[in-house]
XYZ file of C-alpha atoms in Angstrom:
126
model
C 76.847 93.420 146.303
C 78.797 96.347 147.647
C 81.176 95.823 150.411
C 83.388 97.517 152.677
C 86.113 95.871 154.459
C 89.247 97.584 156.835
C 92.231 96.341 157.805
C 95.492 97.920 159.196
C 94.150 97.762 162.769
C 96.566 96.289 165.659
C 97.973 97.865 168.485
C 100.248 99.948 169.340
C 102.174 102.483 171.856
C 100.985 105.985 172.542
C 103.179 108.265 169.924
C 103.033 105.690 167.208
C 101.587 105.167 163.839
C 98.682 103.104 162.451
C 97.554 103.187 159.045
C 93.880 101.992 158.193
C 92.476 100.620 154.475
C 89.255 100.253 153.406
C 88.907 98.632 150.063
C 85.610 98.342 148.434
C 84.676 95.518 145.997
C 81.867 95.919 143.384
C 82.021 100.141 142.969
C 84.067 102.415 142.464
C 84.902 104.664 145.309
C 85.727 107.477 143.059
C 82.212 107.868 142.365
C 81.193 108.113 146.041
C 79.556 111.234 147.621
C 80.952 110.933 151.258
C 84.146 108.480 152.392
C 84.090 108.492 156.351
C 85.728 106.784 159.352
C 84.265 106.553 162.708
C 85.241 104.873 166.056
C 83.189 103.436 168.599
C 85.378 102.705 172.316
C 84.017 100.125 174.793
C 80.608 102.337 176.829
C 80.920 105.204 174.491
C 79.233 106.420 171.343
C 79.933 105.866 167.680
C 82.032 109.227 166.939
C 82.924 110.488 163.527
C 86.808 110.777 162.988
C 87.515 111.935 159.142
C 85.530 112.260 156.418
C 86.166 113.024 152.475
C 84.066 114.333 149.742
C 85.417 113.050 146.329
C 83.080 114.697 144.186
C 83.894 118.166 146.137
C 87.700 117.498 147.474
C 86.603 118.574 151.247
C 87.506 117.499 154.172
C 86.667 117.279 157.712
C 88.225 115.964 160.944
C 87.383 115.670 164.309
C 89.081 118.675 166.779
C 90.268 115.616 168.574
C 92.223 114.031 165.379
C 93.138 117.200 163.822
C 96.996 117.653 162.794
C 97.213 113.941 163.958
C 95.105 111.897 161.200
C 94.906 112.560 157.555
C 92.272 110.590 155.197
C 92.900 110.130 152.079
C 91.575 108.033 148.678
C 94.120 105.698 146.407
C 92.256 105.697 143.432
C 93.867 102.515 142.102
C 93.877 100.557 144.994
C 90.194 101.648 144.933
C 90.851 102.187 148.899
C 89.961 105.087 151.342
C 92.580 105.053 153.859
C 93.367 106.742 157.321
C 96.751 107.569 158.095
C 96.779 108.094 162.227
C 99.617 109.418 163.620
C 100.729 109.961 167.469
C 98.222 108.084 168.425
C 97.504 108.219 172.239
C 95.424 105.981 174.491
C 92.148 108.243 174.003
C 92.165 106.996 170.250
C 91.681 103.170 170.969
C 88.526 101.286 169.472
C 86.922 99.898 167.420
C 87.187 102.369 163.552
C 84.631 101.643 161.022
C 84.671 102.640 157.658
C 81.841 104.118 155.721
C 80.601 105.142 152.241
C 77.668 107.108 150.405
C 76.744 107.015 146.542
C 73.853 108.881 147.299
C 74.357 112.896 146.369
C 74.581 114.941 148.878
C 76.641 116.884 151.611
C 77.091 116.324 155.009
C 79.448 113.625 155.341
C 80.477 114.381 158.922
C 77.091 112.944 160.302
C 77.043 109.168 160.452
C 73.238 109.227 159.008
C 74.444 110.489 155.725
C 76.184 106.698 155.047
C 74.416 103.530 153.642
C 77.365 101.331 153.514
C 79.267 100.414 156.411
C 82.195 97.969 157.475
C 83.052 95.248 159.669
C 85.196 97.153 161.925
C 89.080 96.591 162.645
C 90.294 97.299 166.307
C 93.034 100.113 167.146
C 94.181 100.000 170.707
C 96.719 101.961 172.108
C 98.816 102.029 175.083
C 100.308 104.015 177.455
């Protein structure tokens, strides 16, 4: 069975770095369709964050992450990871990774994804 699961959450002061990995076991994420991370915070809805298209090379980012958060894939890790960078206070909760085999574009909208992770926390401080 397919899984996903993060880690590289924690917290951390506003203008610092956090770097999130998502390592699936069982496929290859090479072969995906759509790599994405969302966030959820505490009374808010599930938000899309990055997202990466292996089998096109796009990208997309939220306008609140751009310039700040870069997602990339480590092929031999077998990882898709989210590099976040001055991170302010607005950015804490709860990121999720997320993965599609199924063809396809799209992969800003969280409907496009059949696997999902556990979740690893980010909070940051003022």
């Amino acid at each position: 069975q397919v899984e996903l699961v993060e880690s590289g959450g924690g917290s951390m002061q506003a203008g610092g770095s956090l770097r999130l990995s998502c390592a699936a076991a069982s496929r290859d994420i090479a072969d995906s369709y759509c790599l994405g991370w969302f966030r959820q915070a505490p009374g808010k809805e599930r938000e899309g964050v990055a997202a990466l298209s292996p089998h096109v090379g796009s990208t997309y980012y939220a306008d609140s992450v751009k310039g700040r958060f870069t997602i990339s894939q480590d092929a031999a890790k077998n990882t898709v990871d989210l590099q976040m960078n001055s991170l302010i206070p607005e950015d804490t909760g709860m990121y999720y990774c997320a993965a599609s085999w199924n063809s396809g574009a799209n992969c800003e909208s969280s409907t496009r994804y059949t696997l999902w992770g556990q979740g690893t926390q980010v909070t940051v401080s003022s």
